[in-house]
Short mmCIF file of C-alpha atoms in Angstrom, two decimals:
data_model
loop_
_atom_site.label_atom_id
_atom_site.label_comp_id
_atom_site.label_asym_id
_atom_site.label_seq_id
_atom_site.Cartn_x
_atom_site.Cartn_y
_atom_site.Cartn_z
CA MET A 1 10.15 -32.87 53.56
CA ALA A 2 6.69 -32.59 51.45
CA ILE A 3 7.12 -32.51 47.73
CA TYR A 4 4.01 -30.63 46.34
CA GLN A 5 2.56 -32.16 43.66
CA PRO A 6 0.67 -30.07 40.97
CA ASP A 7 -3.27 -30.64 40.97
CA SER A 8 -3.32 -32.74 37.44
CA TRP A 9 -6.87 -31.31 36.58
CA SER A 10 -5.55 -27.89 36.38
CA GLU A 11 -2.24 -28.43 34.75
CA ASP A 12 -4.46 -30.64 32.02
CA HIS A 13 -7.22 -28.38 31.70
CA SER A 14 -5.52 -24.66 32.20
CA PRO A 15 -5.66 -22.50 29.22
CA GLN A 16 -2.28 -22.55 27.54
CA PRO A 17 -0.96 -19.27 25.52
CA SER A 18 -0.80 -19.55 21.88
CA MET A 19 2.10 -18.84 19.78
CA SER A 20 1.13 -14.79 19.63
CA GLY A 21 1.12 -14.69 23.87
CA TYR A 22 -2.92 -14.38 23.83
CA TYR A 23 -5.13 -16.97 25.22
CA PRO A 24 -7.07 -18.79 22.58
CA LEU A 25 -10.51 -17.13 22.44
CA GLU A 26 -13.53 -19.33 23.19
CA VAL A 27 -16.61 -18.38 20.85
CA VAL A 28 -20.15 -19.62 21.80
CA ARG A 29 -22.77 -19.49 19.21
CA ASP A 30 -26.38 -20.09 19.67
CA ASP A 31 -26.54 -22.72 17.05
CA GLU A 32 -23.99 -24.87 18.98
CA HIS A 33 -25.45 -27.78 21.01
CA PRO A 34 -23.58 -29.11 24.12
CA GLY A 35 -22.98 -33.02 24.19
CA PRO A 36 -25.07 -35.39 25.89
CA SER A 37 -22.81 -35.33 29.33
CA ALA A 38 -22.93 -31.27 29.34
CA PRO A 39 -26.13 -29.71 30.86
CA ARG A 40 -28.07 -27.47 29.29
CA GLU A 41 -29.31 -24.50 31.34
CA ASP A 42 -31.80 -23.39 28.88
CA PRO A 43 -33.20 -26.47 27.07
CA SER A 44 -35.67 -24.37 24.95
CA PRO A 45 -34.54 -21.49 22.77
CA LEU A 46 -37.92 -20.21 22.90
CA SER A 47 -38.01 -19.69 26.52
CA ARG A 48 -35.94 -16.57 25.95
CA SER A 49 -37.26 -13.47 24.94
CA PRO A 50 -36.46 -11.57 21.82
CA GLY A 51 -35.31 -8.80 23.65
CA GLN A 52 -32.75 -11.08 25.77
CA LYS A 53 -31.62 -12.59 22.74
CA ARG A 54 -31.04 -9.53 20.74
CA LYS A 55 -29.41 -7.96 23.77
CA ARG A 56 -27.21 -10.77 23.90
CA GLU A 57 -26.13 -10.61 20.38
CA CYS A 58 -25.63 -6.84 20.05
CA SER A 59 -23.23 -7.29 23.21
CA THR A 60 -21.41 -10.17 21.89
CA ASP A 61 -20.69 -8.18 18.31
CA SER A 62 -19.71 -5.11 20.41
CA GLU A 63 -17.38 -6.90 22.40
CA ASN A 64 -15.76 -8.52 19.21
CA GLU A 65 -15.29 -5.40 17.64
CA GLU A 66 -13.81 -3.71 20.36
CA LEU A 67 -11.29 -6.56 20.80
CA GLU A 68 -10.40 -6.79 16.91
CA GLU A 69 -9.61 -3.03 17.02
CA GLU A 70 -7.57 -3.42 19.92
CA LEU A 71 -5.35 -6.53 18.47
CA VAL A 72 -5.60 -5.43 14.61
CA GLY A 73 -5.27 -1.25 15.14
CA PRO A 74 -6.98 1.21 13.34
CA GLU A 75 -7.01 0.64 9.70
CA PRO A 76 -4.74 3.10 7.75
CA LYS A 77 -5.94 6.17 6.09
CA ASP A 78 -6.14 6.73 2.52
CA ILE A 79 -3.04 9.00 1.25
CA TRP A 80 -4.38 11.18 -1.90
CA VAL A 81 -1.86 11.48 -4.75
CA VAL A 82 -2.41 13.96 -7.38
CA GLU A 83 -3.13 11.76 -10.64
CA SER A 84 -3.95 14.28 -13.08
CA LEU A 85 -4.03 18.18 -13.40
CA ARG A 86 -6.48 19.56 -15.99
CA GLY A 87 -5.93 16.76 -18.23
CA LEU A 88 -2.11 16.76 -18.01
CA LYS A 89 -0.72 13.48 -16.37
CA THR A 90 1.93 14.36 -13.50
CA ARG A 91 4.49 11.81 -12.96
CA LEU A 92 6.32 11.23 -10.03
CA LYS A 93 10.01 10.39 -9.75
CA LYS A 94 11.82 9.27 -6.64
CA GLN A 95 14.89 11.17 -6.19
CA ARG A 96 17.63 10.07 -4.23
CA VAL A 97 18.96 12.54 -1.71
CA SER A 98 22.67 13.20 -1.63
CA SER A 99 24.98 12.61 1.38
CA VAL A 100 27.45 15.31 0.16
CA LEU A 101 26.85 18.58 1.77
CA PRO A 102 27.43 22.29 0.93
CA GLU A 103 30.45 22.46 3.37
CA HIS A 104 31.96 19.41 1.50
CA HIS A 105 31.92 21.47 -1.78
CA ARG A 106 33.25 24.31 0.04
CA VAL A 107 36.11 22.62 1.54
CA PHE A 108 36.88 21.42 -2.04
CA THR A 109 36.90 24.71 -3.49
CA ARG A 110 38.99 25.93 -0.76
CA LEU A 111 41.36 23.51 -1.24
CA LEU A 112 41.84 24.00 -4.88
CA GLU A 113 43.44 27.56 -4.20
CA ASP A 114 46.55 25.84 -2.30
CA PRO A 115 49.60 26.37 -4.43
CA VAL A 116 50.86 22.95 -4.38
CA ILE A 117 47.24 21.53 -5.58
CA ARG A 118 47.17 24.23 -8.37
CA ASN A 119 50.77 23.01 -9.82
CA PHE A 120 49.64 19.43 -9.30
CA LEU A 121 46.49 19.85 -11.55
CA ALA A 122 48.52 22.07 -14.11
CA TRP A 123 51.17 19.09 -14.11
CA ASP A 124 48.54 16.40 -15.03
CA LYS A 125 47.79 18.12 -18.53
CA ASN A 126 46.74 14.49 -19.86
CA LEU A 127 44.15 13.94 -16.78
CA ARG A 128 45.32 10.92 -16.24
CA VAL A 129 45.30 11.36 -12.55
CA SER A 130 42.57 13.92 -11.84
CA ASP A 131 39.82 14.06 -14.42
CA LYS A 132 36.73 15.66 -13.56
CA TYR A 133 35.28 12.02 -12.31
CA LEU A 134 37.96 11.35 -10.05
CA LEU A 135 37.98 14.85 -8.48
CA ALA A 136 34.25 14.33 -8.09
CA MET A 137 35.18 11.36 -6.21
CA VAL A 138 37.29 13.31 -3.77
CA ILE A 139 34.27 15.46 -2.58
CA ALA A 140 32.35 12.35 -2.30
CA TYR A 141 35.19 10.80 0.37
CA PHE A 142 35.05 14.30 2.13
CA SER A 143 31.36 13.69 2.94
CA ARG A 144 32.11 10.25 4.01
CA ALA A 145 35.17 10.57 6.21
CA GLY A 146 32.95 12.71 9.02
CA LEU A 147 35.57 15.55 9.66
CA PHE A 148 34.71 18.99 10.44
CA SER A 149 35.18 21.12 7.52
CA TRP A 150 38.16 22.99 9.31
CA GLN A 151 40.16 19.66 9.44
CA TYR A 152 40.69 18.93 5.99
CA ARG A 153 44.13 20.01 4.72
CA ARG A 154 46.09 19.33 1.71
CA ILE A 155 46.97 15.72 2.69
CA HIS A 156 43.41 14.86 2.56
CA PHE A 157 42.98 15.94 -1.21
CA PHE A 158 46.04 13.61 -2.14
CA ILE A 159 44.80 10.74 -0.08
CA ALA A 160 41.21 10.97 -1.30
CA LEU A 161 42.90 11.48 -4.94
CA TYR A 162 44.85 8.10 -4.57
CA LEU A 163 41.79 6.39 -3.25
CA ALA A 164 39.94 7.23 -6.40
CA ASN A 165 42.48 6.41 -8.84
CA ASP A 166 43.10 3.09 -6.87
CA MET A 167 39.23 2.48 -7.30
CA GLU A 168 38.77 3.29 -10.87
CA GLU A 169 42.13 2.86 -12.64
CA ASP A 170 43.34 -0.47 -13.76
CA SER A 171 47.27 0.48 -13.78
CA GLN A 172 49.17 1.70 -11.32
CA THR A 173 51.00 4.36 -12.93
CA PRO A 174 48.43 6.88 -11.83
CA LYS A 175 49.07 6.27 -7.95
CA LYS A 176 52.90 6.30 -8.74
CA ASN A 177 52.52 9.84 -10.30
CA ILE A 178 50.95 11.13 -7.02
CA PHE A 179 53.99 9.86 -5.30
CA SER A 180 56.34 11.28 -7.79
CA PHE A 181 54.65 14.90 -7.54
CA LEU A 182 54.84 14.95 -3.99
CA TYR A 183 58.24 13.13 -2.82
CA GLY A 184 59.85 12.79 -6.04
CA GLU A 185 62.45 9.79 -5.85
CA SER A 186 62.30 9.84 -2.05
CA ARG A 187 60.25 6.69 -0.54
CA SER A 188 60.88 7.99 3.15
CA GLN A 189 57.31 9.45 3.48
CA ARG A 190 55.36 6.66 1.68
CA PRO A 191 54.89 4.72 5.10
CA LEU A 192 53.31 7.86 6.46
CA PHE A 193 51.05 8.43 3.80
CA HIS A 194 49.71 4.97 3.61
CA LYS A 195 49.38 5.11 7.32
CA LEU A 196 47.16 8.22 6.83
CA ARG A 197 45.43 6.70 3.96
CA TYR A 198 44.21 3.64 6.01
CA GLN A 199 42.86 5.92 8.66
CA PHE A 200 41.05 7.80 6.16
CA VAL A 201 39.29 4.68 4.62
CA GLN A 202 38.48 3.38 8.30
CA SER A 203 36.92 6.88 8.93
CA MET A 204 34.74 6.34 5.90
CA GLY A 205 33.50 3.09 6.98
CA TRP A 206 35.52 1.22 4.15
CA ARG A 207 32.80 2.90 1.75
CA THR A 208 35.41 3.66 -1.40
CA ARG A 209 32.65 2.82 -4.08
CA VAL A 210 31.24 5.80 -5.96
CA SER A 211 28.75 5.52 -8.63
CA ARG A 212 28.70 7.43 -11.79
CA GLU A 213 25.58 8.92 -11.13
CA GLU A 214 26.86 10.60 -7.47
CA CYS A 215 29.85 12.08 -9.58
CA GLU A 216 27.50 13.77 -11.90
CA GLU A 217 25.57 15.16 -8.89
CA ILE A 218 28.09 16.37 -7.43
CA GLN A 219 29.28 18.24 -10.67
CA ALA A 220 26.02 19.57 -11.04
CA TYR A 221 25.91 21.37 -7.51
CA ASP A 222 28.47 23.99 -9.04
CA PRO A 223 28.50 23.34 -13.04
CA ASP A 224 30.59 26.53 -13.73
CA LEU A 225 33.49 25.03 -11.18
CA TRP A 226 36.44 25.27 -13.42
CA VAL A 227 37.88 21.84 -12.57
CA TRP A 228 34.60 19.98 -14.21
CA GLY A 229 35.96 21.11 -17.65
CA ARG A 230 39.06 18.66 -16.74
CA ASP A 231 36.96 15.81 -19.57
CA ARG A 232 39.59 13.34 -20.94
CA THR A 233 36.98 12.79 -24.11
CA LEU A 234 37.63 16.38 -24.98
CA LEU A 235 41.46 15.30 -25.39
CA PRO A 236 43.26 14.15 -28.60
CA TYR A 237 42.66 10.49 -28.60
CA SER A 238 46.35 9.72 -28.30
CA SER A 239 46.52 11.72 -25.22
CA ARG A 240 43.72 9.78 -23.13
CA HIS A 241 44.30 7.14 -21.05
CA CYS A 242 41.03 5.91 -20.30
CA GLY A 243 37.32 7.38 -20.69
CA GLY A 244 36.69 7.99 -17.08
CA PRO A 245 35.84 6.00 -14.00
CA ARG A 246 33.82 2.75 -14.47
CA SER A 247 30.22 3.14 -13.68
CA SER A 248 29.41 1.30 -10.67
CA THR A 249 26.29 0.11 -9.35
#
């Protein structure tokens, strides 16, 4: 059986694609002179009429401009920004868009009417488990869990508050206080609580860090909500546990 051998000339001299995928462009200028072995079709540049030379240059320039526009694309248009207005400088500030929706605030406000949650907040007089920053983190977690507003129940409030204390408090006492209030001395319900907590964190994509700035933005949505008055710094020094959650970046 005959074996096909590619032509050596076509393999050596065929144009090879560049790294960008385009074949290299061959540019011919009028001031270049071919080598001794290359024949010249027009030995005298004076034999061309000025009109022919000008026509060729114009055609080349037009083709190059079209090719450059095709490869590079159109130039970006200028964007005008107001620098000043009647001599007063206008300063623009980049503002972060909060991921917390109004529905998450409404869910939180609805759960505050739950009698068990009300009793819990009244029981935590020293705000060791439920100060305003930890409660703001509950709303942040609601926004990240991705549940429908009607799906949130009392247990989700305590799970989110447990996570907030786990993230911001160095002591295990606040988390034990949540169990003590919910289940007393019984430990039978704790495995189920931790199972639900794991599922809740997983639904958040393990994003449990909440910055102090985000907590303050959450509180500013409805600054007159009564739970935002739960400020540890306003308590007597002997009743404080700490000054609030640590600021995170």
